[in-house]
CSV table of C-alpha atoms and ligand atoms in Angstrom, one decimal:
chain,number,residue,atom,x,y,z
A,135,MET,CA,-32.2,47.9,-124.0
A,136,PHE,CA,-31.1,51.7,-122.1
A,137,THR,CA,-28.6,52.8,-123.8
A,138,LEU,CA,-25.8,55.9,-121.9
A,139,THR,CA,-22.8,57.2,-122.7
A,140,VAL,CA,-20.3,56.0,-119.8
A,141,ASN,CA,-17.3,57.9,-119.6
A,142,GLY,CA,-17.5,59.0,-123.8
A,143,LYS,CA,-18.3,55.4,-124.9
A,144,THR,CA,-22.1,54.7,-125.3
A,145,VAL,CA,-22.5,51.4,-123.7
A,146,GLU,CA,-26.1,49.6,-123.6
A,147,ALA,CA,-27.5,47.6,-120.9
A,148,GLY,CA,-29.6,44.8,-121.6
A,149,GLU,CA,-31.6,45.0,-117.5
A,150,ASP,CA,-32.2,47.8,-116.0
A,151,LYS,CA,-30.3,47.7,-112.3
A,152,LYS,CA,-29.3,51.0,-110.1
A,153,LEU,CA,-26.2,53.0,-111.9
A,154,MET,CA,-23.7,51.5,-108.9
A,155,ALA,CA,-24.1,48.1,-109.6
A,156,TYR,CA,-24.1,48.8,-113.6
A,157,LEU,CA,-21.1,51.2,-113.2
A,158,ARG,CA,-18.8,48.7,-111.0
A,159,ASP,CA,-20.1,45.0,-111.6
A,160,ASP,CA,-20.9,45.2,-115.5
A,161,LEU,CA,-18.3,48.4,-116.2
A,162,ARG,CA,-15.8,47.4,-113.5
A,163,LEU,CA,-15.6,50.9,-113.2
A,164,THR,CA,-15.1,50.3,-108.8
A,165,SER,CA,-14.4,53.8,-108.5
A,166,VAL,CA,-18.1,54.7,-107.7
A,167,LYS,CA,-17.2,53.0,-104.2
A,168,ASP,CA,-20.5,51.2,-102.4
A,169,GLY,CA,-20.5,53.3,-98.8
A,170,CYS,CA,-24.2,52.9,-98.2
A,171,GLY,CA,-25.9,51.6,-101.0
A,172,GLU,CA,-28.6,54.0,-100.0
A,173,GLY,CA,-27.8,57.8,-100.8
A,174,ALA,CA,-26.4,59.3,-97.6
A,175,CYS,CA,-22.7,58.8,-97.8
A,176,GLY,CA,-22.0,59.9,-101.2
A,177,ALA,CA,-18.6,57.1,-101.9
A,178,CYS,CA,-20.3,56.3,-105.1
A,179,THR,CA,-20.7,60.6,-107.2
A,180,VAL,CA,-20.1,60.3,-110.2
A,181,ILE,CA,-21.0,63.6,-112.7
A,182,ILE,CA,-24.6,62.4,-115.0
A,183,ASP,CA,-24.8,65.8,-117.4
A,184,GLY,CA,-22.3,68.0,-115.6
A,185,LYS,CA,-24.0,67.2,-112.2
A,186,ALA,CA,-22.8,65.4,-108.9
A,187,THR,CA,-25.3,62.4,-108.2
A,188,LYS,CA,-25.3,59.6,-106.3
A,189,ALA,CA,-24.9,56.5,-108.2
A,190,CYS,CA,-26.5,54.7,-105.9
A,191,ILE,CA,-30.2,55.9,-106.1
A,192,PRO,CA,-31.1,55.9,-110.2
A,193,LYS,CA,-31.5,53.2,-111.9
A,194,LEU,CA,-30.6,53.1,-116.3
A,195,SER,CA,-33.5,53.2,-117.0
A,196,LYS,CA,-33.8,57.8,-115.7
A,197,LEU,CA,-30.6,57.4,-117.5
A,198,VAL,CA,-31.2,56.9,-121.6
A,199,GLY,CA,-29.3,59.1,-123.2
A,200,LYS,CA,-27.4,60.3,-120.5
A,201,SER,CA,-23.5,60.8,-120.1
A,202,VAL,CA,-21.8,59.6,-116.5
A,203,VAL,CA,-18.2,60.5,-116.3
A,204,THR,CA,-16.7,58.6,-112.7
A,205,VAL,CA,-13.3,59.0,-111.9
A,206,GLU,CA,-11.5,57.0,-114.2
A,207,GLY,CA,-12.7,58.6,-117.2
A,208,LEU,CA,-11.0,61.5,-116.3
A,209,SER,CA,-8.3,63.3,-118.2
A,210,GLU,CA,-4.5,62.4,-117.9
A,211,ARG,CA,-4.2,66.5,-116.6
A,212,GLU,CA,-7.0,65.6,-113.9
A,213,LYS,CA,-6.3,62.8,-112.7
A,214,ASP,CA,-2.3,64.2,-112.8
A,215,VAL,CA,-3.9,67.2,-110.4
A,216,TYR,CA,-6.0,65.6,-108.7
A,217,GLY,CA,-3.5,62.9,-107.2
A,218,HIS,CA,-0.8,65.3,-107.1
A,219,CYS,CA,-2.7,68.3,-105.1
A,220,PHE,CA,-5.2,65.6,-102.9
A,221,ALA,CA,-1.4,63.4,-101.6
A,222,LYS,CA,0.0,66.4,-101.5
A,223,ALA,CA,-2.4,68.2,-98.9
A,224,GLY,CA,-3.0,64.9,-97.0
A,225,ALA,CA,-6.5,64.6,-97.9
A,226,VAL,CA,-5.8,60.9,-98.0
A,227,GLN,CA,-6.8,58.6,-94.8
A,228,CYS,CA,-8.9,55.0,-95.6
A,229,GLY,CA,-9.7,56.9,-99.2
A,230,PHE,CA,-13.0,55.4,-99.2
A,231,CYS,CA,-15.0,58.8,-100.3
A,232,ILE,CA,-11.8,60.0,-102.4
A,233,PRO,CA,-12.8,59.4,-105.2
A,234,GLY,CA,-16.3,60.7,-104.9
A,235,MET,CA,-15.1,63.6,-102.8
A,236,VAL,CA,-13.1,64.5,-106.4
A,237,MET,CA,-15.5,64.3,-108.3
A,238,SER,CA,-17.9,66.8,-106.8
A,239,ALA,CA,-14.7,69.1,-106.7
A,240,LYS,CA,-14.9,68.6,-110.6
A,241,ALA,CA,-18.2,69.2,-111.1
A,242,LEU,CA,-17.7,72.3,-109.1
A,243,LEU,CA,-13.8,73.4,-111.2
A,244,ASP,CA,-15.7,73.1,-114.0
A,245,GLY,CA,-18.1,75.4,-113.5
A,246,ASN,CA,-16.0,78.3,-111.6
A,247,SER,CA,-12.8,78.0,-111.7
A,248,ASP,CA,-12.0,80.2,-108.5
A,249,PRO,CA,-13.9,78.8,-105.7
A,250,SER,CA,-14.2,79.8,-102.3
A,251,ALA,CA,-13.8,77.3,-99.4
A,252,ASP,CA,-17.5,78.2,-98.6
A,253,ASP,CA,-17.8,77.5,-102.4
A,254,VAL,CA,-16.1,74.7,-102.5
A,255,LYS,CA,-17.7,73.2,-98.2
A,256,LYS,CA,-21.3,73.1,-100.2
A,257,ALA,CA,-19.8,71.1,-102.9
A,258,LEU,CA,-19.3,68.5,-100.6
A,259,ARG,CA,-22.0,68.7,-98.6
A,260,GLY,CA,-23.2,65.1,-100.0
A,261,ASN,CA,-20.1,64.5,-99.4
A,262,ILE,CA,-19.0,61.9,-96.5
A,263,CYS,CA,-15.2,61.9,-95.0
A,264,ARG,CA,-15.3,59.8,-91.4
A,265,CYS,CA,-11.5,59.7,-91.3
A,266,THR,CA,-10.3,63.5,-92.5
A,267,GLY,CA,-12.4,66.5,-90.6
A,268,TYR,CA,-12.4,67.7,-94.2
A,269,ALA,CA,-9.9,70.6,-94.3
A,270,ARG,CA,-7.1,69.5,-96.3
A,271,ILE,CA,-10.3,67.9,-98.8
A,272,GLU,CA,-11.3,71.3,-99.0
A,273,ASP,CA,-7.3,72.4,-98.8
A,274,ALA,CA,-6.6,69.9,-102.2
A,275,ILE,CA,-9.5,71.4,-103.7
A,276,LEU,CA,-8.6,75.5,-104.1
A,277,MET,CA,-4.8,73.5,-104.0
A,278,ALA,CA,-6.2,71.3,-107.9
A,279,ALA,CA,-8.4,74.4,-108.8
A,280,LYS,CA,-5.6,77.0,-109.1
A,281,TYR,CA,-3.4,74.0,-110.9
A,282,PHE,CA,-6.3,74.3,-113.4
A,283,ARG,CA,-6.4,78.1,-113.7
A,284,ASP,CA,-2.4,78.2,-114.1
A,285,ASP,CA,-2.3,75.8,-116.4
A,286,ALA,CA,0.7,74.9,-114.1
A,287,PRO,CA,2.9,71.7,-114.2
A,288,ILE,CA,3.0,68.9,-111.6
A,289,PRO,CA,6.5,69.2,-109.9
A,290,THR,CA,8.1,66.3,-109.6
A,291,ILE,CA,9.4,66.0,-106.6
A,292,GLN,CA,11.7,63.3,-105.2
A,293,TYR,CA,11.7,62.8,-101.3
A,294,THR,CA,14.5,61.0,-99.4
A,295,GLY,CA,12.1,59.3,-96.8
A,296,ARG,CA,14.3,61.8,-94.1
A,297,LEU,CA,12.7,62.2,-90.5
A,298,GLY,CA,10.3,66.0,-91.1
A,299,GLU,CA,10.2,66.0,-95.0
A,300,ASP,CA,6.1,66.3,-96.1
A,301,PHE,CA,5.8,63.7,-98.0
A,302,PRO,CA,2.8,62.6,-98.7
A,303,ARG,CA,1.1,59.0,-97.9
A,304,VAL,CA,2.9,56.5,-100.6
A,305,ASP,CA,-0.6,55.2,-101.6
A,306,ALA,CA,-2.8,58.7,-102.0
A,307,VAL,CA,-3.2,58.9,-105.7
A,308,SER,CA,-3.4,55.4,-106.2
A,309,LYS,CA,-6.6,56.0,-103.2
A,310,THR,CA,-6.6,58.8,-105.3
A,311,LEU,CA,-7.9,57.6,-109.0
A,312,ALA,CA,-9.2,54.2,-106.9
A,313,THR,CA,-6.9,52.0,-109.5
A,314,ASP,CA,-5.5,49.7,-106.2
A,315,ASP,CA,-8.2,47.7,-104.7
A,316,TYR,CA,-10.5,47.0,-100.6
A,317,VAL,CA,-12.0,43.7,-101.0
A,318,ASP,CA,-15.3,44.3,-102.5
A,319,ASP,CA,-13.9,45.9,-105.8
A,320,MET,CA,-12.1,42.2,-106.7
A,321,VAL,CA,-13.9,40.1,-108.9
A,322,LEU,CA,-12.5,36.7,-109.4
A,323,ASP,CA,-12.1,33.8,-111.8
A,324,GLY,CA,-15.9,32.1,-110.7
A,325,MET,CA,-16.7,33.5,-107.2
A,326,LEU,CA,-19.4,32.9,-105.4
A,327,TYR,CA,-21.4,34.7,-103.2
A,328,GLY,CA,-22.6,34.0,-99.4
A,329,LYS,CA,-24.4,35.9,-96.7
A,330,CYS,CA,-25.7,35.0,-93.1
A,331,LEU,CA,-28.8,34.0,-91.5
A,332,ARG,CA,-29.4,36.4,-89.1
A,333,SER,CA,-31.1,35.0,-85.6
A,334,ARG,CA,-34.5,37.0,-85.5
A,335,TYR,CA,-34.6,36.9,-81.7
A,336,PRO,CA,-31.4,39.0,-79.4
A,337,ARG,CA,-31.7,35.5,-77.1
A,338,ALA,CA,-33.7,32.7,-78.2
A,339,ARG,CA,-32.2,29.1,-78.3
A,340,VAL,CA,-32.2,27.0,-82.2
A,341,LEU,CA,-33.9,24.4,-81.7
A,342,SER,CA,-34.2,23.4,-86.3
A,343,ILE,CA,-32.8,24.8,-89.1
A,344,ASP,CA,-34.7,23.3,-92.5
A,345,ALA,CA,-32.1,24.4,-95.9
A,346,THR,CA,-34.6,21.6,-97.7
A,347,LYS,CA,-36.6,24.5,-99.7
A,348,ALA,CA,-33.3,26.7,-99.6
A,349,GLU,CA,-30.7,24.0,-101.2
A,350,ALA,CA,-32.8,22.7,-104.3
A,351,HIS,CA,-33.0,27.3,-104.9
A,352,PRO,CA,-32.0,26.9,-108.5
A,353,ASP,CA,-28.9,29.6,-107.8
A,354,VAL,CA,-27.6,27.6,-104.4
A,355,VAL,CA,-24.4,25.9,-104.2
A,356,ARG,CA,-24.9,24.8,-100.7
A,357,VAL,CA,-26.4,26.1,-97.3
A,358,ILE,CA,-23.9,25.4,-94.7
A,359,THR,CA,-25.1,25.5,-90.8
A,360,ALA,CA,-22.5,24.5,-87.5
A,361,ALA,CA,-22.4,21.3,-88.1
A,362,ASP,CA,-20.7,21.9,-91.1
A,363,VAL,CA,-17.7,23.4,-89.6
A,364,PRO,CA,-14.8,21.0,-89.4
A,365,GLY,CA,-12.7,23.3,-86.2
A,366,ASN,CA,-14.2,24.2,-83.6
A,367,ASN,CA,-16.7,26.4,-84.1
A,368,VAL,CA,-16.7,29.1,-81.2
A,369,ILE,CA,-13.8,32.4,-81.8
A,370,GLY,CA,-13.4,35.0,-80.0
A,371,HIS,CA,-9.5,37.3,-80.4
A,372,LEU,CA,-9.3,37.3,-76.9
A,373,VAL,CA,-12.0,35.5,-74.9
A,374,LYS,CA,-13.9,32.4,-76.8
A,375,ASP,CA,-17.2,33.2,-76.4
A,376,GLN,CA,-18.5,33.8,-80.4
A,377,ASP,CA,-20.1,30.9,-82.2
A,378,THR,CA,-19.0,31.0,-86.2
A,379,LEU,CA,-22.5,30.2,-86.5
A,380,VAL,CA,-24.7,29.3,-83.3
A,381,PRO,CA,-25.7,25.5,-83.1
A,382,ILE,CA,-29.1,23.2,-82.5
A,383,GLY,CA,-29.7,23.8,-79.3
A,384,GLY,CA,-26.9,26.6,-78.9
A,385,ILE,CA,-28.6,30.1,-77.7
A,386,THR,CA,-28.2,33.1,-79.5
A,387,HIS,CA,-26.7,36.6,-77.6
A,388,TYR,CA,-27.6,39.1,-80.0
A,389,LEU,CA,-29.6,39.8,-83.6
A,390,GLY,CA,-26.6,39.4,-85.0
A,391,ASP,CA,-25.9,35.7,-84.8
A,392,ALA,CA,-25.5,33.9,-87.0
A,393,ILE,CA,-27.5,31.1,-87.7
A,394,ALA,CA,-26.1,29.9,-91.5
A,395,ILE,CA,-24.8,30.5,-94.5
A,396,VAL,CA,-26.2,30.4,-97.7
A,397,VAL,CA,-23.2,30.8,-100.9
A,398,THR,CA,-24.9,31.4,-104.3
A,399,LYS,CA,-23.7,31.8,-108.4
A,400,THR,CA,-25.3,35.0,-108.3
A,401,LYS,CA,-25.6,37.8,-105.8
A,402,GLU,CA,-29.0,39.2,-106.7
A,403,THR,CA,-30.3,35.8,-105.3
A,404,LEU,CA,-29.0,35.7,-102.3
A,405,ASP,CA,-31.6,37.1,-100.3
A,406,GLU,CA,-34.4,35.1,-101.8
A,407,ALA,CA,-32.2,32.0,-100.5
A,408,LEU,CA,-32.0,33.2,-97.4
A,409,ALA,CA,-35.5,33.2,-96.9
A,410,LEU,CA,-35.9,30.0,-97.8
A,411,VAL,CA,-34.0,28.6,-94.7
A,412,GLU,CA,-37.0,27.4,-91.8
A,413,VAL,CA,-35.4,28.0,-88.3
A,414,ALA,CA,-37.0,27.3,-85.6
A,415,TYR,CA,-36.6,29.3,-82.2
A,416,GLU,CA,-37.8,28.8,-78.6
A,417,GLU,CA,-37.4,32.6,-78.2
A,418,LEU,CA,-35.3,33.4,-74.3
A,419,PRO,CA,-36.0,36.4,-72.0
A,420,GLY,CA,-32.5,38.8,-72.6
A,421,VAL,CA,-30.9,41.6,-70.8
A,422,PHE,CA,-30.4,45.0,-72.7
A,423,SER,CA,-28.6,46.8,-70.1
A,424,PRO,CA,-25.6,45.5,-67.8
A,425,GLN,CA,-27.5,46.9,-64.3
A,426,ASP,CA,-30.1,43.9,-65.4
A,427,ALA,CA,-27.4,41.5,-65.7
A,428,MET,CA,-26.0,41.7,-62.6
A,429,ALA,CA,-29.9,41.9,-61.1
A,430,GLU,CA,-30.4,39.1,-59.2
A,431,GLY,CA,-32.3,36.2,-61.0
A,432,ALA,CA,-31.1,37.4,-64.0
A,433,PRO,CA,-30.9,34.9,-66.5
A,434,LEU,CA,-27.0,33.9,-67.1
A,435,LEU,CA,-25.6,34.0,-69.9
A,436,PHE,CA,-22.1,32.3,-69.4
A,437,GLU,CA,-21.6,30.1,-68.2
A,438,GLY,CA,-19.0,31.9,-66.2
A,439,GLY,CA,-22.3,34.2,-64.9
A,440,ASN,CA,-22.6,38.0,-67.0
A,441,VAL,CA,-19.1,40.4,-65.8
A,442,LEU,CA,-16.9,38.8,-67.6
A,443,ARG,CA,-14.7,41.6,-66.4
A,444,HIS,CA,-13.9,42.7,-63.0
A,445,GLU,CA,-11.2,45.9,-61.8
A,446,HIS,CA,-10.4,46.8,-58.6
A,447,LEU,CA,-8.1,49.7,-58.9
A,448,VAL,CA,-6.5,51.3,-54.9
A,449,ARG,CA,-4.0,53.3,-53.2
A,450,GLY,CA,-3.9,54.9,-50.0
A,451,ASN,CA,-7.3,55.7,-48.4
A,452,VAL,CA,-10.4,57.0,-49.8
A,453,GLU,CA,-13.2,57.1,-47.5
A,454,GLU,CA,-10.6,59.3,-44.7
A,455,ALA,CA,-9.5,61.4,-47.6
A,456,LEU,CA,-13.1,62.3,-48.6
A,457,ALA,CA,-14.0,62.7,-44.9
A,458,SER,CA,-11.5,64.6,-43.7
A,459,ALA,CA,-12.0,67.4,-47.8
A,460,ALA,CA,-12.9,70.4,-47.5
A,461,HIS,CA,-15.3,69.8,-51.2
A,462,VAL,CA,-16.5,66.7,-51.8
A,463,VAL,CA,-18.7,66.0,-55.4
A,464,THR,CA,-20.0,63.9,-57.4
A,465,GLN,CA,-21.4,62.8,-60.1
A,466,ARG,CA,-23.0,60.5,-62.5
A,467,TYR,CA,-22.1,60.2,-66.3
A,468,SER,CA,-22.8,57.9,-68.7
A,469,THR,CA,-21.6,57.3,-72.6
A,470,PRO,CA,-23.4,55.8,-74.9
A,471,PRO,CA,-22.1,53.1,-77.5
A,472,THR,CA,-20.8,53.5,-80.0
A,473,GLU,CA,-21.2,52.9,-83.6
A,474,HIS,CA,-17.5,53.3,-85.4
A,475,ALA,CA,-19.3,54.7,-89.2
A,476,PHE,CA,-15.8,53.1,-90.4
A,477,MET,CA,-17.3,54.0,-95.1
A,478,GLU,CA,-16.4,50.5,-96.3
A,479,PRO,CA,-18.7,47.9,-94.8
A,480,GLU,CA,-17.1,44.4,-94.2
A,481,THR,CA,-15.8,42.2,-97.4
A,482,ALA,CA,-14.0,39.8,-97.2
A,483,ILE,CA,-13.2,37.1,-99.9
A,484,ALA,CA,-12.0,33.3,-99.0
A,485,LEU,CA,-10.4,30.8,-101.5
A,486,PRO,CA,-9.1,27.2,-101.8
A,487,GLU,CA,-4.8,27.3,-101.6
A,488,GLY,CA,-3.9,24.1,-101.8
A,489,ASP,CA,-5.1,22.6,-98.8
A,490,GLY,CA,-5.7,25.8,-96.7
A,491,VAL,CA,-7.6,28.7,-97.4
A,492,LEU,CA,-6.2,32.4,-98.9
A,493,VAL,CA,-8.5,35.6,-97.4
A,494,TYR,CA,-9.2,38.7,-98.6
A,495,THR,CA,-9.8,41.1,-96.1
A,496,GLY,CA,-10.1,45.0,-95.2
A,497,GLY,CA,-10.3,44.0,-90.8
A,498,GLN,CA,-7.5,45.7,-88.7
A,499,SER,CA,-6.5,42.4,-87.4
A,500,ILE,CA,-4.8,40.3,-89.8
A,501,TYR,CA,-3.0,37.5,-87.3
A,502,ASP,CA,-5.2,37.1,-85.5
A,503,GLU,CA,-8.0,36.5,-88.1
A,504,GLN,CA,-5.1,34.2,-89.1
A,505,HIS,CA,-5.1,32.4,-85.7
A,506,GLU,CA,-8.6,31.8,-85.4
A,507,ILE,CA,-9.7,30.9,-89.3
A,508,ALA,CA,-6.5,28.0,-88.4
A,509,ARG,CA,-9.1,27.0,-84.8
A,510,MET,CA,-12.6,27.2,-86.9
A,511,LEU,CA,-10.8,25.0,-90.0
A,512,GLY,CA,-9.3,22.7,-87.7
A,513,LEU,CA,-5.9,23.8,-89.8
A,514,PRO,CA,-2.8,24.5,-89.2
A,515,ASN,CA,-1.8,28.6,-89.2
A,516,GLU,CA,0.2,28.1,-91.9
A,517,LYS,CA,-2.4,27.0,-94.4
A,518,VAL,CA,-4.3,29.8,-93.8
A,519,HIS,CA,-3.8,33.1,-95.4
A,520,VAL,CA,-5.1,36.6,-94.9
A,521,HIS,CA,-3.9,39.5,-97.1
A,522,SER,CA,-4.9,43.0,-96.0
A,523,LYS,CA,-6.3,45.1,-99.1
A,524,TYR,CA,-6.6,48.6,-98.1
A,525,VAL,CA,-8.7,49.3,-95.0
A,526,GLY,CA,-11.8,52.0,-95.7
A,527,GLY,CA,-11.6,52.5,-91.9
A,528,GLY,CA,-11.9,51.5,-89.7
A,529,PHE,CA,-11.7,52.9,-85.3
A,530,GLY,CA,-11.3,50.0,-83.7
A,531,GLY,CA,-14.6,48.8,-85.1
A,532,LYS,CA,-13.1,46.7,-87.8
A,533,GLU,CA,-10.9,44.2,-85.4
A,534,ASP,CA,-12.9,41.7,-84.6
A,535,MET,CA,-14.2,38.7,-87.2
A,536,SER,CA,-18.1,39.8,-88.7
A,537,VAL,CA,-17.3,37.9,-92.5
A,538,GLN,CA,-13.6,36.8,-93.2
A,539,HIS,CA,-14.2,33.2,-91.0
A,540,HIS,CA,-17.6,32.9,-93.1
A,541,ALA,CA,-16.3,33.8,-96.1
A,542,ALA,CA,-13.2,31.5,-95.4
A,543,LEU,CA,-15.5,28.8,-93.9
A,544,ALA,CA,-17.3,28.4,-97.0
A,545,ALA,CA,-14.9,28.9,-99.6
A,546,TYR,CA,-13.1,25.9,-97.6
A,547,LEU,CA,-17.1,23.9,-97.7
A,548,VAL,CA,-17.5,24.6,-101.7
A,549,GLN,CA,-13.4,25.0,-103.1
A,550,ALA,CA,-14.4,27.6,-104.6
A,551,PRO,CA,-14.2,32.0,-104.2
A,552,VAL,CA,-16.4,33.4,-102.1
A,553,LYS,CA,-17.3,37.3,-101.0
A,554,VAL,CA,-19.1,37.5,-97.7
A,555,LYS,CA,-20.4,41.7,-97.8
A,556,LEU,CA,-22.3,43.6,-95.6
A,557,SER,CA,-25.0,45.6,-96.4
A,558,ARG,CA,-24.5,49.3,-94.0
A,559,GLN,CA,-27.4,47.5,-91.7
A,560,GLU,CA,-26.2,44.7,-91.8
A,561,SER,CA,-23.5,46.4,-91.1
A,562,ILE,CA,-24.4,48.3,-88.3
A,563,LEU,CA,-26.3,44.9,-86.8
A,564,VAL,CA,-23.5,42.5,-86.7
A,565,HIS,CA,-19.6,44.8,-86.0
A,566,PRO,CA,-18.5,45.6,-81.8
A,567,LYS,CA,-19.3,49.4,-80.7
A,568,ARG,CA,-17.3,50.8,-78.1
A,569,HIS,CA,-18.6,50.7,-74.7
A,570,ALA,CA,-22.1,51.7,-73.3
A,571,MET,CA,-20.2,52.5,-69.4
A,572,ASP,CA,-22.3,54.8,-66.8
A,573,MET,CA,-19.7,55.9,-64.9
A,574,ASP,CA,-20.5,57.2,-60.7
A,575,PHE,CA,-17.8,59.3,-59.7
A,576,THR,CA,-16.5,61.4,-56.4
A,577,VAL,CA,-14.1,63.7,-56.1
A,578,GLY,CA,-12.6,65.4,-52.9
A,579,CYS,CA,-10.8,68.7,-52.2
A,580,ASP,CA,-8.8,70.9,-49.6
A,581,THR,CA,-9.4,74.3,-49.2
A,582,GLU,CA,-6.4,75.1,-52.0
A,583,GLY,CA,-8.3,73.6,-54.3
A,584,GLN,CA,-5.8,70.7,-53.9
A,585,LEU,CA,-7.2,66.7,-55.6
A,586,LEU,CA,-7.3,64.8,-52.4
A,587,ALA,CA,-8.9,61.7,-53.6
A,588,LEU,CA,-10.7,60.2,-56.6
A,589,LYS,CA,-14.0,57.4,-55.4
A,590,CYS,CA,-15.6,55.9,-58.9
A,591,THR,CA,-17.2,52.7,-59.6
A,592,ILE,CA,-17.3,51.9,-64.1
A,593,VAL,CA,-20.2,49.7,-65.5
A,594,SER,CA,-19.9,48.6,-68.9
A,595,ASP,CA,-21.6,47.0,-71.3
A,596,THR,CA,-20.2,44.5,-72.7
A,597,GLY,CA,-22.6,43.3,-75.2
A,598,ALA,CA,-22.9,40.2,-76.3
A,599,PHE,CA,-19.4,39.0,-76.7
A,600,ALA,CA,-16.2,39.5,-75.2
A,601,SER,CA,-14.2,41.1,-77.6
A,602,LEU,CA,-11.7,44.0,-76.3
A,603,GLY,CA,-14.2,45.0,-73.6
A,604,GLY,CA,-11.5,43.2,-70.8
A,605,PRO,CA,-9.1,45.7,-72.4
A,606,VAL,CA,-12.0,48.5,-72.2
A,607,LEU,CA,-12.5,48.1,-68.8
A,608,GLN,CA,-9.5,48.9,-68.1
A,609,ARG,CA,-8.1,51.3,-70.1
A,610,ALA,CA,-10.9,53.4,-68.2
A,611,CYS,CA,-10.3,52.2,-65.0
A,612,THR,CA,-6.0,53.3,-65.7
A,613,HIS,CA,-7.7,56.2,-67.1
A,614,ALA,CA,-9.9,58.0,-64.7
A,615,ALA,CA,-8.2,59.8,-63.1
A,616,GLY,CA,-6.7,61.3,-65.7
A,617,PRO,CA,-3.2,63.5,-65.4
A,618,TYR,CA,-4.4,64.7,-62.1
A,619,ASN,CA,-1.7,63.2,-59.3
A,620,PHE,CA,-4.1,61.4,-56.4
A,621,GLN,CA,-3.0,59.9,-53.8
A,622,ASN,CA,-6.6,57.9,-52.7
A,623,ILE,CA,-8.5,56.5,-55.6
A,624,ASP,CA,-10.6,53.7,-55.3
A,625,ILE,CA,-11.8,53.1,-58.8
A,626,ASP,CA,-14.1,49.3,-59.3
A,627,GLY,CA,-15.4,48.6,-62.7
A,628,LYS,CA,-16.7,45.9,-64.8
A,629,ALA,CA,-17.7,44.5,-68.2
A,630,VAL,CA,-20.9,43.4,-68.1
A,631,TYR,CA,-22.3,40.6,-70.5
A,632,THR,CA,-25.9,41.9,-72.8
A,633,ASN,CA,-27.9,40.6,-75.0
A,634,ASN,CA,-27.0,44.3,-76.6
A,635,PRO,CA,-25.0,44.4,-80.2
A,636,PRO,CA,-20.6,43.2,-78.8
B,865,LIG,FE1,-24.5,56.4,-102.2
B,865,LIG,FE2,-23.3,56.3,-100.3
B,865,LIG,S1,-24.7,57.6,-100.9
B,865,LIG,S2,-23.1,54.3,-101.6
B,866,LIG,FE1,-12.9,59.9,-96.5
B,866,LIG,FE2,-11.1,58.1,-94.9
B,866,LIG,S1,-10.4,59.8,-95.9
B,866,LIG,S2,-13.5,58.5,-95.3
């Protein structure tokens, strides 16, 4: 038995586990956010014996006799002040990092009632915010310090909502005080847990899937494969090119491809159940750059070819204009794939609703999710409801399906609520990135520096699937000339499939 104090109350835990798991799962203190589970992001920050500490690191056995405070344990005055100041300063966007910021702020202000901006920066050095740029969070904390010092009352402001009025986000206070839910904060009666077995190889044929051992595990409710998908297995917002689950005989397109879903009664057994699913593969050669994918004899990743999209924009006569230019400059530019690094890893919960499903999502495209889940389950759209909870950052990285369809499929088949949550590592592996691009630009101007012509080629790596590769390439091409008045352009772009993450 491990005895400690949480928010002023003595609690006893029978089992040794990480403090974050105990606070979130056992005590349901969901202000403690799980952003990474490995001490990197600060979203889980709590105060332990007066010191801001990441709750995902220490185990209960190291905390016997200690006192833990979470946002739920703030006094009413503290809740009023932090809620008001974070909202007023515009410090809250997706909000996922904010309860952790508040705890770091409290640890600072409890010991230093008049901190400098540098003190605030130092206090927040363990807390990452992906949305705000930090300046407004600093402003909020300095404002809170002044309210506490002056013992000033929180003003009641009546907002009219008129244009130009400085009114806060409607959800700023509830996000600051964690009084409303992101999907992972929800627990439903009888809820089960789902997790996907990912491909061992970026490109391989699935020869067989044997779930016998996994199904014999006492905590496993079901193992789901492509053969169980009642509708169309292939999804994709704009181009249908992604298997919900790669079928036997199918070919994987990247390491994030899902082969099977295990559904268990408790989340603690998901990994050991997954390890019992036996998959035989025939490893196939993969391609990892657009150039290799376009080379003669490259493996064909999709029947229609490896080039997803070709854009060619022409105006005037570029060759003539460059030939007559006084100065010509050629330069190659490359941008890498960019991870969006939103703070909330993807989570969805689905549950049966009549003869359809209800899905709680943190995604960016609820209607696309509805349409694709309906198609995958073989249901009319009206049998699928998708309810958006708070979205803990997305920046484009949560436009595609990641967990929603897997949760929906599992819930539909087992007829119980199922939560599917990605770990941070899985999230980075699975979801689309901003496309890497190689760009060759040639620009010509006259003796006065007047721009005459732009010739460029753009090659974009759309990775395993189309995702938004087509529109993003089109955007790159139509914006390649920037705001300049080029009368002669020749812009040629290609988005190319590879076996990289989409
Ligand atoms: Fe604990 Fe990220 S630091 S969840
Ligand atoms: Fe900080 Fe979104 S508001 S991560």
